């Protein structure tokens, strides 16, 4: 998620419209569906067809998806975009979460995914803003205001809750944040 060249809003849109193939344990979309739905996708993502193609090429370049083939129900060989497994670093998202996330920016989605993964077994947990910044590919310095804007938007969408407190460390008051994921 640290790669700034990948648009996670577009990726999540594709993933949401994908089909699960349980025999092989992966998700995919038919190439023909991608090409026939370009107008819908460009409108939904508020982008041009050229930019959409560029984003899909980045998914291929960064190994998030790969071109493959599959036998469909009619036993015809069909071309697909197959979503690659991302090792064991994943979280399951509900349809409600995905719908809310699709109204956010790519960086806000990445912040949510970092928090969702980090808070997997916790109701509340302290997480440094610099940790979030590092894990979404931003510089750890001078990002508190940027990350704060993202977490405020996530809170507004009822995806997270957070509180903060001040801790006195080496003669300075340091603002510390505690987060929790809202039930969706």
PDB file of C-alpha atoms in Angstrom:
ATOM      1  CA  UNK A   1       0.000   0.000   0.000  1.00  0.00           C
ATOM      2  CA  UNK A   2       2.979   2.286   0.131  1.00  0.00           C
ATOM      3  CA  UNK A   3       2.997   2.614  -3.662  1.00  0.00           C
ATOM      4  CA  UNK A   4       1.597   6.041  -4.545  1.00  0.00           C
ATOM      5  CA  UNK A   5       1.064   5.027  -8.183  1.00  0.00           C
ATOM      6  CA  UNK A   6      -1.815   2.672  -7.347  1.00  0.00           C
ATOM      7  CA  UNK A   7      -5.293   4.159  -7.029  1.00  0.00           C
ATOM      8  CA  UNK A   8      -7.006   2.084  -4.347  1.00  0.00           C
ATOM      9  CA  UNK A   9     -10.438   3.551  -5.063  1.00  0.00           C
ATOM     10  CA  UNK A  10     -10.251   2.139  -8.601  1.00  0.00           C
ATOM     11  CA  UNK A  11      -8.812  -1.139  -7.320  1.00  0.00           C
ATOM     12  CA  UNK A  12     -11.623  -1.458  -4.757  1.00  0.00           C
ATOM     13  CA  UNK A  13     -14.223  -0.737  -7.459  1.00  0.00           C
ATOM     14  CA  UNK A  14     -12.833  -3.572  -9.589  1.00  0.00           C
ATOM     15  CA  UNK A  15     -12.555  -5.886  -6.600  1.00  0.00           C
ATOM     16  CA  UNK A  16     -16.159  -5.197  -5.560  1.00  0.00           C
ATOM     17  CA  UNK A  17     -17.406  -6.202  -9.016  1.00  0.00           C
ATOM     18  CA  UNK A  18     -15.265  -9.355  -9.139  1.00  0.00           C
ATOM     19  CA  UNK A  19     -16.362 -12.973  -8.824  1.00  0.00           C
ATOM     20  CA  UNK A  20     -14.973 -15.452  -6.341  1.00  0.00           C
ATOM     21  CA  UNK A  21     -13.670 -18.723  -7.795  1.00  0.00           C
ATOM     22  CA  UNK A  22     -13.695 -21.080  -4.775  1.00  0.00           C
ATOM     23  CA  UNK A  23     -12.051 -24.062  -6.471  1.00  0.00           C
ATOM     24  CA  UNK A  24      -8.857 -22.066  -6.916  1.00  0.00           C
ATOM     25  CA  UNK A  25      -9.390 -19.515  -4.105  1.00  0.00           C
ATOM     26  CA  UNK A  26      -9.098 -16.264  -6.059  1.00  0.00           C
ATOM     27  CA  UNK A  27     -11.259 -13.447  -7.416  1.00  0.00           C
ATOM     28  CA  UNK A  28     -11.514 -12.368 -11.059  1.00  0.00           C
ATOM     29  CA  UNK A  29     -13.402 -10.272 -13.594  1.00  0.00           C
ATOM     30  CA  UNK A  30     -13.903 -11.208 -17.225  1.00  0.00           C
ATOM     31  CA  UNK A  31     -11.923  -9.007 -19.608  1.00  0.00           C
ATOM     32  CA  UNK A  32     -15.038  -8.640 -21.750  1.00  0.00           C
ATOM     33  CA  UNK A  33     -16.957  -7.260 -18.735  1.00  0.00           C
ATOM     34  CA  UNK A  34     -14.223  -4.721 -18.102  1.00  0.00           C
ATOM     35  CA  UNK A  35     -14.274  -3.545 -21.715  1.00  0.00           C
ATOM     36  CA  UNK A  36     -18.070  -3.476 -21.990  1.00  0.00           C
ATOM     37  CA  UNK A  37     -18.421  -1.582 -18.685  1.00  0.00           C
ATOM     38  CA  UNK A  38     -15.821   1.110 -19.356  1.00  0.00           C
ATOM     39  CA  UNK A  39     -18.435   3.858 -19.680  1.00  0.00           C
ATOM     40  CA  UNK A  40     -19.968   2.860 -16.337  1.00  0.00           C
ATOM     41  CA  UNK A  41     -16.547   2.653 -14.660  1.00  0.00           C
ATOM     42  CA  UNK A  42     -15.314   5.985 -16.020  1.00  0.00           C
ATOM     43  CA  UNK A  43     -18.502   7.669 -14.812  1.00  0.00           C
ATOM     44  CA  UNK A  44     -18.392   5.981 -11.403  1.00  0.00           C
ATOM     45  CA  UNK A  45     -14.719   6.836 -10.917  1.00  0.00           C
ATOM     46  CA  UNK A  46     -14.992  10.263 -12.550  1.00  0.00           C
ATOM     47  CA  UNK A  47     -12.108   9.602 -14.924  1.00  0.00           C
ATOM     48  CA  UNK A  48     -11.429   9.221 -18.643  1.00  0.00           C
ATOM     49  CA  UNK A  49     -11.145   5.919 -20.530  1.00  0.00           C
ATOM     50  CA  UNK A  50      -7.466   6.627 -21.169  1.00  0.00           C
ATOM     51  CA  UNK A  51      -6.805   7.184 -17.467  1.00  0.00           C
ATOM     52  CA  UNK A  52      -8.790   4.065 -16.561  1.00  0.00           C
ATOM     53  CA  UNK A  53      -6.633   2.003 -18.951  1.00  0.00           C
ATOM     54  CA  UNK A  54      -3.517   3.530 -17.373  1.00  0.00           C
ATOM     55  CA  UNK A  55      -4.736   2.573 -13.879  1.00  0.00           C
ATOM     56  CA  UNK A  56      -5.386  -1.018 -14.989  1.00  0.00           C
ATOM     57  CA  UNK A  57      -1.889  -1.201 -16.523  1.00  0.00           C
ATOM     58  CA  UNK A  58      -0.520  -0.136 -13.115  1.00  0.00           C
ATOM     59  CA  UNK A  59      -2.447  -2.977 -11.450  1.00  0.00           C
ATOM     60  CA  UNK A  60      -0.729  -5.338 -13.878  1.00  0.00           C
ATOM     61  CA  UNK A  61       2.673  -3.678 -13.444  1.00  0.00           C
ATOM     62  CA  UNK A  62       2.550  -3.864  -9.647  1.00  0.00           C
ATOM     63  CA  UNK A  63       1.240  -7.441  -9.709  1.00  0.00           C
ATOM     64  CA  UNK A  64      -2.123  -6.666  -8.103  1.00  0.00           C
ATOM     65  CA  UNK A  65      -3.876  -8.389 -11.013  1.00  0.00           C
ATOM     66  CA  UNK A  66      -2.695 -10.588 -13.850  1.00  0.00           C
ATOM     67  CA  UNK A  67      -4.157 -11.625 -17.170  1.00  0.00           C
ATOM     68  CA  UNK A  68      -5.236 -15.256 -17.220  1.00  0.00           C
ATOM     69  CA  UNK A  69      -7.876 -17.565 -18.700  1.00  0.00           C
ATOM     70  CA  UNK A  70     -10.679 -19.567 -17.133  1.00  0.00           C
ATOM     71  CA  UNK A  71     -13.250 -22.105 -18.295  1.00  0.00           C
ATOM     72  CA  UNK A  72     -16.705 -20.604 -17.843  1.00  0.00           C
ATOM     73  CA  UNK A  73     -19.925 -22.545 -17.197  1.00  0.00           C
ATOM     74  CA  UNK A  74     -20.313 -23.239 -20.921  1.00  0.00           C
ATOM     75  CA  UNK A  75     -16.800 -24.714 -20.957  1.00  0.00           C
ATOM     76  CA  UNK A  76     -15.518 -21.843 -23.075  1.00  0.00           C
ATOM     77  CA  UNK A  77     -12.056 -20.475 -22.403  1.00  0.00           C
ATOM     78  CA  UNK A  78     -12.454 -16.817 -21.365  1.00  0.00           C
ATOM     79  CA  UNK A  79      -9.840 -14.174 -20.643  1.00  0.00           C
ATOM     80  CA  UNK A  80      -9.905 -12.711 -17.148  1.00  0.00           C
ATOM     81  CA  UNK A  81      -8.170 -10.240 -14.881  1.00  0.00           C
ATOM     82  CA  UNK A  82      -7.239 -12.340 -11.871  1.00  0.00           C
ATOM     83  CA  UNK A  83      -6.683 -10.637  -8.515  1.00  0.00           C
ATOM     84  CA  UNK A  84      -3.462 -11.867  -7.006  1.00  0.00           C
ATOM     85  CA  UNK A  85      -3.293 -12.928  -3.395  1.00  0.00           C
ATOM     86  CA  UNK A  86      -1.543 -10.418  -1.188  1.00  0.00           C
ATOM     87  CA  UNK A  87       0.122 -13.035   1.006  1.00  0.00           C
ATOM     88  CA  UNK A  88      -1.474 -13.185   4.454  1.00  0.00           C
ATOM     89  CA  UNK A  89      -1.756  -9.443   4.997  1.00  0.00           C
ATOM     90  CA  UNK A  90      -5.437  -8.941   4.348  1.00  0.00           C
ATOM     91  CA  UNK A  91      -8.694  -7.971   6.001  1.00  0.00           C
ATOM     92  CA  UNK A  92     -12.197  -9.006   5.070  1.00  0.00           C
ATOM     93  CA  UNK A  93     -14.454  -6.065   4.271  1.00  0.00           C
ATOM     94  CA  UNK A  94     -18.230  -6.075   4.360  1.00  0.00           C
ATOM     95  CA  UNK A  95     -20.260  -4.757   1.443  1.00  0.00           C
ATOM     96  CA  UNK A  96     -21.311  -1.836   3.649  1.00  0.00           C
ATOM     97  CA  UNK A  97     -17.663  -0.964   4.358  1.00  0.00           C
ATOM     98  CA  UNK A  98     -16.792  -1.149   0.671  1.00  0.00           C
ATOM     99  CA  UNK A  99     -19.699   1.124  -0.277  1.00  0.00           C
ATOM    100  CA  UNK A 100     -18.540   3.712   2.264  1.00  0.00           C
ATOM    101  CA  UNK A 101     -14.908   3.406   1.183  1.00  0.00           C
ATOM    102  CA  UNK A 102     -15.804   4.010  -2.454  1.00  0.00           C
ATOM    103  CA  UNK A 103     -16.889   7.540  -1.498  1.00  0.00           C
ATOM    104  CA  UNK A 104     -13.365   8.315  -0.228  1.00  0.00           C
ATOM    105  CA  UNK A 105      -9.998   9.074  -1.823  1.00  0.00           C
ATOM    106  CA  UNK A 106      -7.327   6.460  -2.462  1.00  0.00           C
ATOM    107  CA  UNK A 107      -5.242   7.668   0.517  1.00  0.00           C
ATOM    108  CA  UNK A 108      -8.256   7.626   2.843  1.00  0.00           C
ATOM    109  CA  UNK A 109      -8.959   4.046   1.769  1.00  0.00           C
ATOM    110  CA  UNK A 110      -5.332   3.117   2.471  1.00  0.00           C
ATOM    111  CA  UNK A 111      -5.527   4.726   5.942  1.00  0.00           C
ATOM    112  CA  UNK A 112      -8.661   2.741   6.690  1.00  0.00           C
ATOM    113  CA  UNK A 113      -7.072  -0.518   5.521  1.00  0.00           C
ATOM    114  CA  UNK A 114      -4.001   0.103   7.702  1.00  0.00           C
ATOM    115  CA  UNK A 115      -6.211   0.795  10.713  1.00  0.00           C
ATOM    116  CA  UNK A 116      -8.506  -2.136   9.954  1.00  0.00           C
ATOM    117  CA  UNK A 117      -5.543  -4.506   9.702  1.00  0.00           C
ATOM    118  CA  UNK A 118      -3.773  -3.109  12.773  1.00  0.00           C
ATOM    119  CA  UNK A 119      -6.946  -3.201  14.888  1.00  0.00           C
ATOM    120  CA  UNK A 120      -7.960  -6.698  13.841  1.00  0.00           C
ATOM    121  CA  UNK A 121      -8.094  -8.144  17.382  1.00  0.00           C
ATOM    122  CA  UNK A 122      -8.470  -4.922  19.348  1.00  0.00           C
ATOM    123  CA  UNK A 123     -11.422  -2.822  20.418  1.00  0.00           C
ATOM    124  CA  UNK A 124      -9.207   0.251  21.025  1.00  0.00           C
ATOM    125  CA  UNK A 125      -5.508   0.633  20.338  1.00  0.00           C
ATOM    126  CA  UNK A 126      -2.901   3.387  20.383  1.00  0.00           C
ATOM    127  CA  UNK A 127      -1.531   4.023  16.905  1.00  0.00           C
ATOM    128  CA  UNK A 128       0.914   6.768  15.986  1.00  0.00           C
ATOM    129  CA  UNK A 129       0.006   8.980  13.043  1.00  0.00           C
ATOM    130  CA  UNK A 130       3.569   8.529  11.774  1.00  0.00           C
ATOM    131  CA  UNK A 131       2.972   4.747  11.655  1.00  0.00           C
ATOM    132  CA  UNK A 132      -0.106   5.281   9.485  1.00  0.00           C
ATOM    133  CA  UNK A 133       1.785   7.694   7.227  1.00  0.00           C
ATOM    134  CA  UNK A 134       4.675   5.267   6.762  1.00  0.00           C
ATOM    135  CA  UNK A 135       2.317   2.397   5.902  1.00  0.00           C
ATOM    136  CA  UNK A 136       0.493   4.343   3.196  1.00  0.00           C
ATOM    137  CA  UNK A 137       3.681   5.612   1.585  1.00  0.00           C
ATOM    138  CA  UNK A 138       3.849   9.138   3.013  1.00  0.00           C
ATOM    139  CA  UNK A 139       6.802  10.715   4.772  1.00  0.00           C
ATOM    140  CA  UNK A 140       6.657  10.224   8.528  1.00  0.00           C
ATOM    141  CA  UNK A 141       7.450  13.900   9.099  1.00  0.00           C
ATOM    142  CA  UNK A 142       5.056  16.783   8.529  1.00  0.00           C
ATOM    143  CA  UNK A 143       2.120  14.438   7.929  1.00  0.00           C
ATOM    144  CA  UNK A 144       0.140  14.804  11.142  1.00  0.00           C
ATOM    145  CA  UNK A 145      -2.198  17.371   9.589  1.00  0.00           C
ATOM    146  CA  UNK A 146      -2.700  15.255   6.455  1.00  0.00           C
ATOM    147  CA  UNK A 147      -3.379  12.017   8.363  1.00  0.00           C
ATOM    148  CA  UNK A 148      -5.656  13.926  10.764  1.00  0.00           C
ATOM    149  CA  UNK A 149      -7.743  15.092   7.787  1.00  0.00           C
ATOM    150  CA  UNK A 150      -8.020  11.486   6.568  1.00  0.00           C
ATOM    151  CA  UNK A 151      -9.032  10.082   9.956  1.00  0.00           C
ATOM    152  CA  UNK A 152     -11.594  12.872  10.400  1.00  0.00           C
ATOM    153  CA  UNK A 153     -13.188  11.856   7.077  1.00  0.00           C
ATOM    154  CA  UNK A 154     -13.196   8.199   8.121  1.00  0.00           C
ATOM    155  CA  UNK A 155     -14.847   9.128  11.411  1.00  0.00           C
ATOM    156  CA  UNK A 156     -17.427  11.229   9.577  1.00  0.00           C
ATOM    157  CA  UNK A 157     -18.320   8.161   7.462  1.00  0.00           C
ATOM    158  CA  UNK A 158     -18.738   6.093  10.674  1.00  0.00           C
ATOM    159  CA  UNK A 159     -15.901   3.772   9.706  1.00  0.00           C
ATOM    160  CA  UNK A 160     -13.654   4.520  12.693  1.00  0.00           C
ATOM    161  CA  UNK A 161     -13.723   6.249  16.030  1.00  0.00           C
ATOM    162  CA  UNK A 162     -10.765   7.828  17.753  1.00  0.00           C
ATOM    163  CA  UNK A 163      -9.823   9.818  20.790  1.00  0.00           C
ATOM    164  CA  UNK A 164      -6.628  11.489  21.844  1.00  0.00           C
ATOM    165  CA  UNK A 165      -4.786  12.417  24.978  1.00  0.00           C
ATOM    166  CA  UNK A 166      -1.583  14.218  25.820  1.00  0.00           C
ATOM    167  CA  UNK A 167       1.461  12.474  27.231  1.00  0.00           C
ATOM    168  CA  UNK A 168       4.306  14.421  28.782  1.00  0.00           C
ATOM    169  CA  UNK A 169       7.561  13.099  27.276  1.00  0.00           C
ATOM    170  CA  UNK A 170      10.989  14.697  27.672  1.00  0.00           C
ATOM    171  CA  UNK A 171       9.595  18.117  28.532  1.00  0.00           C
ATOM    172  CA  UNK A 172       6.981  18.120  25.746  1.00  0.00           C
ATOM    173  CA  UNK A 173       3.285  17.361  25.581  1.00  0.00           C
ATOM    174  CA  UNK A 174       2.842  14.737  22.849  1.00  0.00           C
ATOM    175  CA  UNK A 175      -0.599  14.142  21.338  1.00  0.00           C
ATOM    176  CA  UNK A 176      -1.394  10.409  21.276  1.00  0.00           C
ATOM    177  CA  UNK A 177      -4.273   8.788  19.386  1.00  0.00           C
ATOM    178  CA  UNK A 178      -6.404   5.743  20.206  1.00  0.00           C
ATOM    179  CA  UNK A 179      -8.463   4.163  17.427  1.00  0.00           C
ATOM    180  CA  UNK A 180     -11.218   1.655  17.028  1.00  0.00           C
ATOM    181  CA  UNK A 181     -13.079   0.321  14.000  1.00  0.00           C
ATOM    182  CA  UNK A 182     -16.814   0.941  14.016  1.00  0.00           C
ATOM    183  CA  UNK A 183     -19.073  -2.074  13.562  1.00  0.00           C
ATOM    184  CA  UNK A 184     -20.238  -2.197   9.958  1.00  0.00           C
TER     185      UNK A 184
END
